[in-house]
C-alpha cells in the first residue's frame, strides 16, 4: 500500500549516499526530493512543509556526529519524525465510559462510512465480545439505511429498525433509547456523508452530537484523498470533537499520504485502517510500522511477529547466526525453504524485508505457485548428511543418485547447487557488510529472482 | 442555461478557487520573482492536485519568460493559459442528438465511493429531460442496497429500471438480458451502473471485461460510451485509476464528481496531459440536475479565480 512512497524516498536517499558529510547544499537537495516525494504521495502541503522544517533543524543540529554516514543519519531522522508524526502508540476504542458507548461515524460522501461501520461493529462484537447496535442516520442518500441494515443482517449484527419518516435527530434518540433499554454495550451511529463546507449538514451533525452523549467521533477518510484531505480534516475536527481517524481503502494502491496529513491536521490518532471489502478487513493502525513501511525500511515488526507465530525462534536465531558467519549448509537452506513456505511464500516475505520492497516487482509471481520449493526440498532430502554439509563433494555419480532419488534430472541438481553456492556467497557478504543496499543492488541479488524462477 | 451552469460551477468552485487565487496573489504581490517565490508558487500549484510535473512545467515557463510582467494578473494569466492548453482539447459533449444504434449503451465504471450511482441518476435525468427514453441497469449486484438506491433514482428520473431478483446475480448476464429487453422496449439510452472496484484487484476488473464481452455479442460496437467517474477529492491516485481503467475497458469519457466541496479537481490536468481522456461532465451537488458540462476556459478560470 505504501510502496510507492517508499520507492520515492529510497530514490532520495541515493542522492545522499556516497557523500561524506551532510553539507547544507546536499541536505537541501535531499529535502527537496523528500518534499516532492511527499507531495506526490498526496501529503498535504502544510504537513509537508512542517515536516521538512523539522527534518532540516534536526539534521543541521546533528552534523557533528561523524560515525554514521549522512544517508543513514537522514534516514534515521526521517524515520523518527515519521513515527512521531503518525503518533507513537496504537489506539483501540476507549471502553472506559458507561455503556452504552456511543460511536459516531462521520466523513465525506463515499469515504466508506457504512462499510466501516459494519466492520467496526463486527470487530467489537467478535473480538471484544460486546453487544453492538448500529443505526443509520442517513436519511438523504437513497437506500442508505437499507444498505447498513442489510450489511448488519448478513453479519449477525443488530440494527435499529428503519422508520422512513424519521429525521436524523429523532433516529438518534430512538437508537439511544433502544441501546439503553436493551443493555447494549455499544451503539454505532452511521451519519450521512457530508460536504465539510455544507453548513446546514455540518450543523445537523453538531446538533446530533449535542443531543446524546457521544464517547467517540471517528472520522472516516479515504486513503486516496488528495491535497484537500487537509481541509476536510480541519473542518470536521474544528466542528466536532473528533477522537480518531479511520483510513479506508488502504488495499488500493494510493500512496497513502493522507495518513500523514490527517495526523498533522487533527492531531488525533489513526485508529483503524480498512484493507478490503470483507467485513473482517479492518486492521489496527500501528504508526511505527507504517512509518518504517513508508521509508521502505520494511515492516520488520510485522515480520518478526508473523515469524514468531509460525517459526521456532531458536531455530531462526541459529540460522541467522550461521548466515552471518557464512557457515550456511544445505540443511539450513532446506529449513529456510520450509520457513518461506510457512510465511506465505516468497512474495509475501519480500514485502516485509527492508529494502526489498522494490525488488518485489522483479520476482515473478509464478514462484509462489510453482513447486520449486518442494522440488528443491526433495533433492536435498535425497542427499546424505555429509553431502548436505559439504556440497562440494557432490560430483557426477552422486548427482545421478540424487536426481534419481528425487525424481529430477541431473540438470536440476546442478541448478540447485549453483543457486545454493551463489546464495551462500551472498550470505557471507551479508554478514560482513551491514550496508544492505549494496547487497540488494548487487548483480547476484538481482538475478536471484530469475534464478529461483528457473 | 449556459449562464446557470457557469454560476453553479463558480459557486461550487469558489471555495477552492478563492484559496488558490488568493494564494497566488499573496505569494507574488510585493515580492520580486526569485527562486524562493517560484518555489512557493510551485508548492501552491501542487497543492491543487495538478501534479508535480505540470507544476514544474508552469514554473519553468514563467522562469523562461524574457520580459516578465510580474503583476499578479500576468502571472495568473500564464498559469491560466497553460491549464487551458491542456484542458481545451478534452471538452466533450454528452453525445445525444445523433443516436444511430438503439439503444445507445453507456457503461459507468469507477472505484468504490466515487459517486457512480448518483452520476448514473444525473445522466438519466439529463437525457430523459431531453425527451429521450432512458433505461438504467443495476449491475452493482455486490454492494448492499445498491439496487434499491438506483431504483429510487430511476423513479426520480422517469427511467425504466432493469435489475435482477437474485441476490449477487452475475452482472454480465444481467447486462446482457437488459440490453435485449431495452431493444424490445425501444429504449434510446441504456445506462449500466457497475459495482465499485479498486483498480488493483484483477478479479474484479475481469468481471468488468466480461460485461463488455457479453454486450459485444449483441452488438460488436457496444458499449457506445464507457464513462469513468473520478472523485474530485482523490489526489494523484486518480491518474493510476484512469490509466488502469483505460487499459482494461477502454474508457472514452470522464466525469469528475464531488466538486462542490473544497476539492479542486486539479488532478484532471495530469490525466488530461498523459491520457487525454475527454471530460463530459462535472458533479457539483447531490441533486439530479447537479451535473454540469465541462468547459475548459470556465474550469480553469474558476480554478484560478480569474474573471
Short mmCIF file of C-alpha atoms in Angstrom, two decimals, chain A:
data_model
loop_
_atom_site.label_atom_id
_atom_site.label_comp_id
_atom_site.label_asym_id
_atom_site.label_seq_id
_atom_site.Cartn_x
_atom_site.Cartn_y
_atom_site.Cartn_z
CA UNK A 1 0.00 0.00 0.00
CA UNK A 2 2.73 2.45 0.83
CA UNK A 3 5.31 1.09 -1.56
CA UNK A 4 5.22 3.97 -3.95
CA UNK A 5 6.15 6.47 -1.28
CA UNK A 6 8.92 4.22 -0.02
CA UNK A 7 10.33 3.87 -3.50
CA UNK A 8 10.37 7.62 -3.92
CA UNK A 9 12.15 8.15 -0.65
CA UNK A 10 14.64 5.42 -1.45
CA UNK A 11 15.48 7.32 -4.60
CA UNK A 12 16.01 10.37 -2.48
CA UNK A 13 18.50 8.68 -0.25
CA UNK A 14 20.52 7.55 -3.17
CA UNK A 15 21.33 11.22 -3.63
CA UNK A 16 22.81 11.34 -0.17
CA UNK A 17 24.69 8.09 -0.43
CA UNK A 18 28.37 8.19 -1.03
CA UNK A 19 28.75 11.66 0.38
CA UNK A 20 30.89 12.13 3.45
CA UNK A 21 29.05 14.67 5.49
CA UNK A 22 25.80 16.48 5.30
CA UNK A 23 26.57 19.81 3.79
CA UNK A 24 23.94 22.42 3.59
CA UNK A 25 23.68 22.03 -0.16
CA UNK A 26 23.31 18.27 -0.29
CA UNK A 27 20.84 18.46 2.56
CA UNK A 28 18.81 20.95 0.55
CA UNK A 29 18.89 18.59 -2.37
CA UNK A 30 17.64 15.73 -0.25
CA UNK A 31 14.98 17.83 1.41
CA UNK A 32 13.71 18.94 -1.95
CA UNK A 33 13.36 15.34 -3.05
CA UNK A 34 11.63 14.42 0.18
CA UNK A 35 9.28 17.33 -0.27
CA UNK A 36 8.41 16.29 -3.80
CA UNK A 37 8.02 12.67 -2.75
CA UNK A 38 5.64 13.70 -0.01
CA UNK A 39 3.59 15.98 -2.23
CA UNK A 40 3.38 13.35 -4.92
CA UNK A 41 2.17 10.95 -2.27
CA UNK A 42 -0.66 13.41 -1.57
CA UNK A 43 0.70 14.55 1.77
CA UNK A 44 -0.88 17.96 2.32
CA UNK A 45 1.32 20.95 1.64
CA UNK A 46 1.08 22.29 5.18
CA UNK A 47 2.03 18.93 6.65
CA UNK A 48 4.87 18.56 4.17
CA UNK A 49 6.27 21.99 4.96
CA UNK A 50 6.18 21.39 8.66
CA UNK A 51 7.80 18.02 8.22
CA UNK A 52 10.62 19.37 6.09
CA UNK A 53 11.34 22.07 8.62
CA UNK A 54 11.58 19.54 11.39
CA UNK A 55 13.99 17.42 9.38
CA UNK A 56 16.09 20.42 8.49
CA UNK A 57 16.51 21.62 12.04
CA UNK A 58 17.26 18.14 13.31
CA UNK A 59 19.70 17.35 10.53
CA UNK A 60 21.67 20.53 10.92
CA UNK A 61 21.87 20.04 14.65
CA UNK A 62 23.35 16.63 14.15
CA UNK A 63 26.03 17.25 11.59
CA UNK A 64 28.64 16.87 14.33
CA UNK A 65 28.21 13.12 14.55
CA UNK A 66 30.81 11.67 12.28
CA UNK A 67 30.50 7.96 12.91
CA UNK A 68 27.47 7.50 10.69
CA UNK A 69 27.01 8.28 7.05
CA UNK A 70 24.84 11.27 6.16
CA UNK A 71 22.39 8.97 4.43
CA UNK A 72 21.96 6.78 7.48
CA UNK A 73 21.56 9.83 9.60
CA UNK A 74 18.87 11.38 7.46
CA UNK A 75 17.06 8.05 7.20
CA UNK A 76 17.09 7.83 10.96
CA UNK A 77 15.84 11.36 11.38
CA UNK A 78 13.11 10.97 8.81
CA UNK A 79 12.05 7.68 10.33
CA UNK A 80 11.90 9.08 13.86
CA UNK A 81 9.99 12.08 12.67
CA UNK A 82 7.55 9.96 10.72
CA UNK A 83 6.84 7.87 13.78
CA UNK A 84 6.30 10.98 15.82
CA UNK A 85 4.18 12.45 13.07
CA UNK A 86 1.97 9.42 12.84
CA UNK A 87 1.67 9.07 16.60
CA UNK A 88 3.66 6.62 18.57
CA UNK A 89 1.08 4.28 20.02
CA UNK A 90 -1.71 2.10 18.82
CA UNK A 91 -5.18 3.08 19.97
CA UNK A 92 -8.25 0.95 20.43
CA UNK A 93 -11.75 2.17 21.12
CA UNK A 94 -12.00 3.67 24.57
CA UNK A 95 -14.22 1.34 26.58
CA UNK A 96 -13.98 3.31 29.79
CA UNK A 97 -17.27 5.17 29.56
CA UNK A 98 -20.51 3.85 30.92
CA UNK A 99 -22.41 1.72 28.42
CA UNK A 100 -23.99 2.13 26.04
CA UNK A 101 -20.92 3.64 24.49
CA UNK A 102 -21.89 5.78 21.52
CA UNK A 103 -19.62 5.96 18.50
CA UNK A 104 -20.43 8.47 15.77
CA UNK A 105 -19.05 7.90 12.30
CA UNK A 106 -18.52 10.98 10.15
CA UNK A 107 -16.93 11.80 6.82
CA UNK A 108 -17.38 12.89 3.24
CA UNK A 109 -19.69 11.13 0.84
CA UNK A 110 -18.19 7.92 -0.43
CA UNK A 111 -15.41 7.77 2.12
CA UNK A 112 -16.61 4.34 3.19
CA UNK A 113 -18.53 5.11 6.38
CA UNK A 114 -21.24 2.49 6.07
CA UNK A 115 -18.91 -0.37 5.25
CA UNK A 116 -16.59 0.77 8.03
CA UNK A 117 -19.49 0.94 10.48
CA UNK A 118 -20.29 -2.69 9.77
CA UNK A 119 -16.63 -3.64 10.03
CA UNK A 120 -16.20 -1.87 13.35
CA UNK A 121 -19.37 -3.44 14.75
CA UNK A 122 -18.15 -6.84 13.63
CA UNK A 123 -14.78 -6.29 15.26
CA UNK A 124 -16.23 -5.10 18.56
CA UNK A 125 -18.69 -7.92 18.61
CA UNK A 126 -16.37 -10.73 17.70
CA UNK A 127 -13.05 -9.60 19.12
CA UNK A 128 -14.22 -7.88 22.27
CA UNK A 129 -17.48 -9.78 22.78
CA UNK A 130 -19.51 -6.60 23.07
CA UNK A 131 -23.17 -6.36 22.23
CA UNK A 132 -23.42 -3.85 19.41
CA UNK A 133 -26.31 -1.94 17.87
CA UNK A 134 -25.88 0.00 14.64
CA UNK A 135 -28.14 2.75 13.32
CA UNK A 136 -28.01 4.76 10.13
CA UNK A 137 -28.76 8.48 10.29
CA UNK A 138 -28.53 8.85 6.53
CA UNK A 139 -31.99 9.96 5.51
CA UNK A 140 -30.64 11.65 2.38
CA UNK A 141 -28.93 9.16 0.12
CA UNK A 142 -31.43 6.78 -1.43
CA UNK A 143 -31.43 3.38 0.30
CA UNK A 144 -28.54 4.28 2.59
CA UNK A 145 -30.34 2.92 5.64
CA UNK A 146 -31.20 -0.27 3.85
CA UNK A 147 -27.54 -0.68 2.97
CA UNK A 148 -26.46 -0.67 6.62
CA UNK A 149 -29.39 -2.85 7.64
CA UNK A 150 -28.58 -5.48 5.06
CA UNK A 151 -24.86 -5.43 5.90
CA UNK A 152 -25.73 -5.83 9.57
CA UNK A 153 -28.14 -8.66 8.93
CA UNK A 154 -25.61 -10.53 6.85
CA UNK A 155 -23.13 -10.43 9.70
CA UNK A 156 -25.48 -11.03 12.61
CA UNK A 157 -25.22 -7.51 13.91
CA UNK A 158 -28.30 -5.84 15.37
CA UNK A 159 -29.52 -2.75 13.60
CA UNK A 160 -32.17 -0.22 14.51
CA UNK A 161 -35.38 -0.83 12.59
CA UNK A 162 -35.98 1.76 9.90
CA UNK A 163 -38.83 4.25 10.18
CA UNK A 164 -38.87 6.06 6.86
CA UNK A 165 -40.44 9.33 8.03
CA UNK A 166 -37.95 9.98 10.83
CA UNK A 167 -35.39 12.78 10.89
CA UNK A 168 -31.79 12.12 11.98
CA UNK A 169 -32.40 13.91 15.29
CA UNK A 170 -35.27 11.54 16.02
CA UNK A 171 -33.38 8.45 14.97
CA UNK A 172 -30.55 9.32 17.36
CA UNK A 173 -32.86 9.48 20.34
CA UNK A 174 -34.68 6.29 19.44
CA UNK A 175 -31.38 4.50 18.91
CA UNK A 176 -30.07 5.65 22.28
CA UNK A 177 -33.27 4.59 23.97
CA UNK A 178 -33.14 1.14 22.45
CA UNK A 179 -29.46 0.75 23.32
CA UNK A 180 -30.21 1.68 26.94
CA UNK A 181 -33.35 -0.41 27.30
CA UNK A 182 -31.85 -3.49 25.80
CA UNK A 183 -28.48 -3.16 27.51
CA UNK A 184 -26.25 -2.81 24.51
CA UNK A 185 -22.58 -2.14 25.24
CA UNK A 186 -22.05 -0.12 22.12
CA UNK A 187 -24.15 1.95 19.73
CA UNK A 188 -22.58 2.93 16.41
CA UNK A 189 -24.23 5.77 14.51
CA UNK A 190 -23.54 5.93 10.79
CA UNK A 191 -24.12 9.52 9.70
CA UNK A 192 -24.86 10.72 6.18
CA UNK A 193 -21.86 11.64 4.12
CA UNK A 194 -21.48 15.35 4.01
CA UNK A 195 -19.53 18.02 2.44
CA UNK A 196 -17.43 19.79 5.04
CA UNK A 197 -18.42 23.23 3.73
CA UNK A 198 -22.12 22.45 3.74
CA UNK A 199 -23.05 24.47 6.82
CA UNK A 200 -26.53 23.06 7.12
CA UNK A 201 -25.34 19.48 7.09
CA UNK A 202 -22.46 20.20 9.44
CA UNK A 203 -24.86 21.86 11.86
CA UNK A 204 -27.02 18.80 11.77
CA UNK A 205 -24.05 16.73 12.86
CA UNK A 206 -23.25 19.17 15.65
CA UNK A 207 -26.86 19.03 16.73
CA UNK A 208 -26.76 15.23 16.81
CA UNK A 209 -23.64 15.23 18.89
CA UNK A 210 -25.28 17.61 21.34
CA UNK A 211 -28.39 15.54 21.75
CA UNK A 212 -26.82 12.49 23.27
CA UNK A 213 -23.54 11.86 24.96
CA UNK A 214 -21.04 10.58 22.42
CA UNK A 215 -17.86 8.91 23.56
CA UNK A 216 -16.10 8.58 20.22
CA UNK A 217 -16.41 10.50 16.98
CA UNK A 218 -14.48 8.74 14.27
CA UNK A 219 -13.67 10.50 11.03
CA UNK A 220 -13.55 8.12 8.07
CA UNK A 221 -11.14 9.28 5.39
CA UNK A 222 -10.41 7.75 2.01
CA UNK A 223 -6.71 6.96 1.81
CA UNK A 224 -6.76 8.03 -1.82
CA UNK A 225 -7.62 11.59 -0.81
CA UNK A 226 -5.64 14.34 -2.39
CA UNK A 227 -4.38 17.63 -1.03
CA UNK A 228 -7.87 18.62 0.04
CA UNK A 229 -7.84 15.97 2.79
CA UNK A 230 -6.25 18.62 4.97
CA UNK A 231 -9.23 20.97 4.55
CA UNK A 232 -11.67 18.17 5.22
CA UNK A 233 -9.89 17.11 8.37
CA UNK A 234 -9.68 20.67 9.59
CA UNK A 235 -13.36 21.43 9.07
CA UNK A 236 -14.55 18.26 10.71
CA UNK A 237 -12.23 18.47 13.68
CA UNK A 238 -12.99 22.15 14.20
CA UNK A 239 -16.68 21.48 14.41
CA UNK A 240 -16.83 18.10 16.06
CA UNK A 241 -14.92 16.52 18.86
CA UNK A 242 -13.16 14.03 16.61
CA UNK A 243 -11.48 11.34 18.71
CA UNK A 244 -9.90 9.29 15.97
CA UNK A 245 -9.40 8.65 12.28
CA UNK A 246 -10.15 5.60 10.21
CA UNK A 247 -8.34 5.37 6.89
CA UNK A 248 -10.37 3.45 4.36
CA UNK A 249 -9.33 1.65 1.18
CA UNK A 250 -5.72 1.07 2.08
CA UNK A 251 -5.96 -2.03 -0.08
CA UNK A 252 -5.83 0.27 -3.08
CA UNK A 253 -2.53 1.43 -4.49
CA UNK A 254 -2.71 5.03 -3.34
CA UNK A 255 0.46 6.32 -1.81
CA UNK A 256 -1.37 6.95 1.41
CA UNK A 257 -0.02 10.38 2.15
CA UNK A 258 -3.42 11.16 3.63
CA UNK A 259 -2.30 9.30 6.74
CA UNK A 260 0.32 11.95 7.36
CA UNK A 261 -2.00 14.84 6.59
CA UNK A 262 -4.68 13.53 8.90
CA UNK A 263 -2.38 13.16 11.84
CA UNK A 264 -0.83 16.52 11.26
CA UNK A 265 -4.05 18.47 10.95
CA UNK A 266 -6.22 16.78 13.54
CA UNK A 267 -3.54 15.61 15.97
CA UNK A 268 -5.89 12.70 16.54
CA UNK A 269 -4.82 9.07 16.41
CA UNK A 270 -5.43 6.96 13.35
CA UNK A 271 -7.22 4.06 14.98
CA UNK A 272 -8.01 1.66 12.21
CA UNK A 273 -7.33 1.02 8.57
CA UNK A 274 -9.69 -0.58 6.06
CA UNK A 275 -7.87 -3.15 3.98
CA UNK A 276 -10.53 -4.89 1.95
CA UNK A 277 -14.18 -5.25 1.09
CA UNK A 278 -14.92 -8.04 3.55
CA UNK A 279 -16.38 -7.29 6.94
CA UNK A 280 -13.36 -8.60 8.84
CA UNK A 281 -10.92 -6.47 6.86
CA UNK A 282 -10.42 -3.71 9.40
CA UNK A 283 -6.96 -3.61 10.96
CA UNK A 284 -5.44 -1.75 13.84
CA UNK A 285 -3.15 1.06 12.86
CA UNK A 286 0.43 0.81 14.03
CA UNK A 287 2.16 4.12 13.38
CA UNK A 288 5.67 2.80 13.85
CA UNK A 289 5.09 0.04 11.37
CA UNK A 290 3.61 2.29 8.76
CA UNK A 291 6.44 4.78 9.26
CA UNK A 292 9.09 2.21 8.53
CA UNK A 293 7.00 0.95 5.67
CA UNK A 294 6.80 4.41 4.15
CA UNK A 295 10.54 4.62 4.37
CA UNK A 296 11.00 1.24 2.76
CA UNK A 297 12.76 0.07 5.86
CA UNK A 298 10.42 -2.82 5.98
CA UNK A 299 7.62 -3.77 8.22
CA UNK A 300 10.11 -5.55 10.41
CA UNK A 301 7.86 -5.66 13.43
CA UNK A 302 5.13 -7.38 11.48
CA UNK A 303 7.62 -9.84 10.07
CA UNK A 304 9.00 -10.66 13.49
CA UNK A 305 5.55 -11.19 14.89
CA UNK A 306 4.48 -13.28 11.99
CA UNK A 307 7.64 -15.28 12.19
CA UNK A 308 7.25 -15.77 15.93
CA UNK A 309 3.81 -17.22 15.37
CA UNK A 310 4.90 -19.76 12.83
CA UNK A 311 8.53 -20.42 13.42
CA UNK A 312 10.62 -21.73 16.23
CA UNK A 313 12.51 -18.70 17.41
CA UNK A 314 15.61 -20.64 18.49
CA UNK A 315 15.87 -22.22 15.11
CA UNK A 316 15.60 -18.88 13.41
CA UNK A 317 18.28 -17.40 15.63
CA UNK A 318 20.68 -20.24 14.96
CA UNK A 319 20.07 -19.89 11.29
CA UNK A 320 20.71 -16.21 11.42
CA UNK A 321 23.98 -16.75 13.26
CA UNK A 322 25.10 -19.22 10.67
CA UNK A 323 24.18 -16.90 7.89
CA UNK A 324 26.14 -14.10 9.43
CA UNK A 325 29.17 -16.31 9.86
CA UNK A 326 28.85 -17.62 6.36
CA UNK A 327 28.53 -21.19 7.60
CA UNK A 328 25.44 -21.99 5.68
CA UNK A 329 24.73 -25.54 4.67
CA UNK A 330 22.11 -27.20 2.55
CA UNK A 331 20.46 -28.36 5.76
CA UNK A 332 19.94 -24.73 6.67
CA UNK A 333 18.84 -23.98 3.20
CA UNK A 334 16.23 -26.69 3.42
CA UNK A 335 15.00 -25.30 6.74
CA UNK A 336 14.84 -21.91 5.15
CA UNK A 337 12.70 -23.26 2.36
CA UNK A 338 10.35 -24.64 4.99
CA UNK A 339 10.11 -21.28 6.66
CA UNK A 340 9.49 -19.47 3.43
CA UNK A 341 6.52 -21.63 2.69
CA UNK A 342 5.28 -21.24 6.27
CA UNK A 343 5.40 -17.48 5.97
CA UNK A 344 3.26 -17.50 2.90
CA UNK A 345 5.69 -17.68 0.04
CA UNK A 346 8.46 -15.55 -1.35
CA UNK A 347 6.25 -12.64 -2.39
CA UNK A 348 4.71 -12.03 0.97
CA UNK A 349 8.09 -12.42 2.62
CA UNK A 350 9.76 -9.81 0.43
CA UNK A 351 7.08 -7.34 1.32
CA UNK A 352 8.30 -7.26 4.89
CA UNK A 353 12.02 -7.13 4.33
CA UNK A 354 13.99 -3.91 4.44
CA UNK A 355 14.97 -2.57 1.07
CA UNK A 356 13.30 -5.43 -0.69
CA UNK A 357 10.02 -3.80 -1.44
CA UNK A 358 11.40 -2.55 -4.72
CA UNK A 359 12.72 -5.98 -5.57
CA UNK A 360 9.27 -7.46 -5.21
CA UNK A 361 8.37 -6.38 -8.69
CA UNK A 362 11.29 -8.33 -10.09
CA UNK A 363 10.21 -11.60 -8.60
CA UNK A 364 7.77 -13.30 -10.79
CA UNK A 365 4.50 -14.23 -9.17
CA UNK A 366 4.76 -17.70 -10.55
CA UNK A 367 7.34 -18.59 -7.94
CA UNK A 368 4.62 -18.78 -5.45
CA UNK A 369 2.55 -21.17 -7.44
CA UNK A 370 5.41 -23.23 -8.71
CA UNK A 371 6.51 -26.34 -6.97
CA UNK A 372 10.11 -25.22 -6.91
CA UNK A 373 10.34 -25.16 -3.16
CA UNK A 374 9.03 -28.71 -2.98
CA UNK A 375 11.31 -29.99 -5.71
CA UNK A 376 14.36 -28.44 -4.14
CA UNK A 377 13.46 -29.99 -0.82
CA UNK A 378 13.11 -33.40 -2.43
CA UNK A 379 16.61 -33.08 -3.86
CA UNK A 380 18.08 -32.07 -0.52
CA UNK A 381 16.30 -34.95 1.14
CA UNK A 382 17.91 -37.34 -1.31
CA UNK A 383 21.37 -36.27 -0.20
CA UNK A 384 23.44 -37.83 2.53
CA UNK A 385 24.12 -35.81 5.63
CA UNK A 386 27.69 -35.30 4.56
CA UNK A 387 26.60 -34.03 1.17
CA UNK A 388 24.29 -31.55 2.75
CA UNK A 389 27.06 -30.08 4.91
CA UNK A 390 29.81 -30.23 2.28
CA UNK A 391 28.03 -29.85 -1.04
CA UNK A 392 31.39 -29.56 -2.81
CA UNK A 393 31.82 -33.32 -2.67
CA UNK A 394 28.79 -33.80 -4.88
CA UNK A 395 30.24 -34.91 -8.22
CA UNK A 396 28.83 -36.77 -11.20
CA UNK A 397 27.76 -40.09 -9.71
CA UNK A 398 26.37 -38.53 -6.60
CA UNK A 399 24.38 -36.16 -8.78
CA UNK A 400 22.89 -39.03 -10.70
CA UNK A 401 21.88 -40.72 -7.47
CA UNK A 402 20.32 -37.56 -6.06
CA UNK A 403 18.41 -36.93 -9.28
CA UNK A 404 17.06 -40.47 -9.28
CA UNK A 405 16.14 -40.30 -5.61
CA UNK A 406 14.20 -37.11 -6.02
CA UNK A 407 12.65 -37.82 -9.39
CA UNK A 408 14.50 -34.96 -11.03
CA UNK A 409 17.24 -34.60 -13.61
CA UNK A 410 20.96 -34.00 -13.13
CA UNK A 411 20.50 -30.52 -14.59
CA UNK A 412 18.09 -29.72 -11.79
CA UNK A 413 20.62 -30.84 -9.20
CA UNK A 414 23.22 -28.66 -10.87
CA UNK A 415 20.90 -25.74 -10.78
CA UNK A 416 20.19 -26.23 -7.10
CA UNK A 417 23.89 -26.44 -6.29
CA UNK A 418 24.70 -23.40 -8.33
CA UNK A 419 21.95 -21.44 -6.73
CA UNK A 420 22.99 -22.56 -3.29
CA UNK A 421 26.55 -21.51 -3.95
CA UNK A 422 25.54 -18.05 -5.03
CA UNK A 423 23.26 -17.76 -2.10
CA UNK A 424 25.90 -18.70 0.44
CA UNK A 425 28.31 -16.24 -1.13
CA UNK A 426 25.71 -13.62 -0.74
CA UNK A 427 25.07 -14.64 2.84
CA UNK A 428 28.75 -14.16 3.60
CA UNK A 429 28.58 -10.67 2.21
CA UNK A 430 25.52 -10.16 4.30
CA UNK A 431 27.50 -10.95 7.40
CA UNK A 432 30.46 -8.75 6.62
CA UNK A 433 28.71 -5.83 5.14
CA UNK A 434 25.97 -4.14 7.06
CA UNK A 435 25.07 -1.98 4.14
CA UNK A 436 22.04 -3.80 2.89
CA UNK A 437 21.64 -1.68 -0.11
CA UNK A 438 24.92 -2.68 -1.64
CA UNK A 439 23.84 -6.27 -1.44
CA UNK A 440 20.39 -5.59 -2.75
CA UNK A 441 21.80 -3.77 -5.69
CA UNK A 442 24.48 -6.34 -6.44
CA UNK A 443 24.01 -8.17 -9.71
CA UNK A 444 23.87 -11.53 -7.95
CA UNK A 445 20.95 -10.42 -5.91
CA UNK A 446 19.09 -9.00 -8.82
CA UNK A 447 19.49 -12.36 -10.50
CA UNK A 448 18.08 -14.14 -7.52
CA UNK A 449 14.55 -13.75 -8.67
CA UNK A 450 15.25 -15.20 -12.05
CA UNK A 451 17.42 -17.89 -10.50
CA UNK A 452 14.70 -19.14 -8.25
CA UNK A 453 12.33 -18.98 -11.09
CA UNK A 454 14.34 -21.09 -13.48
#
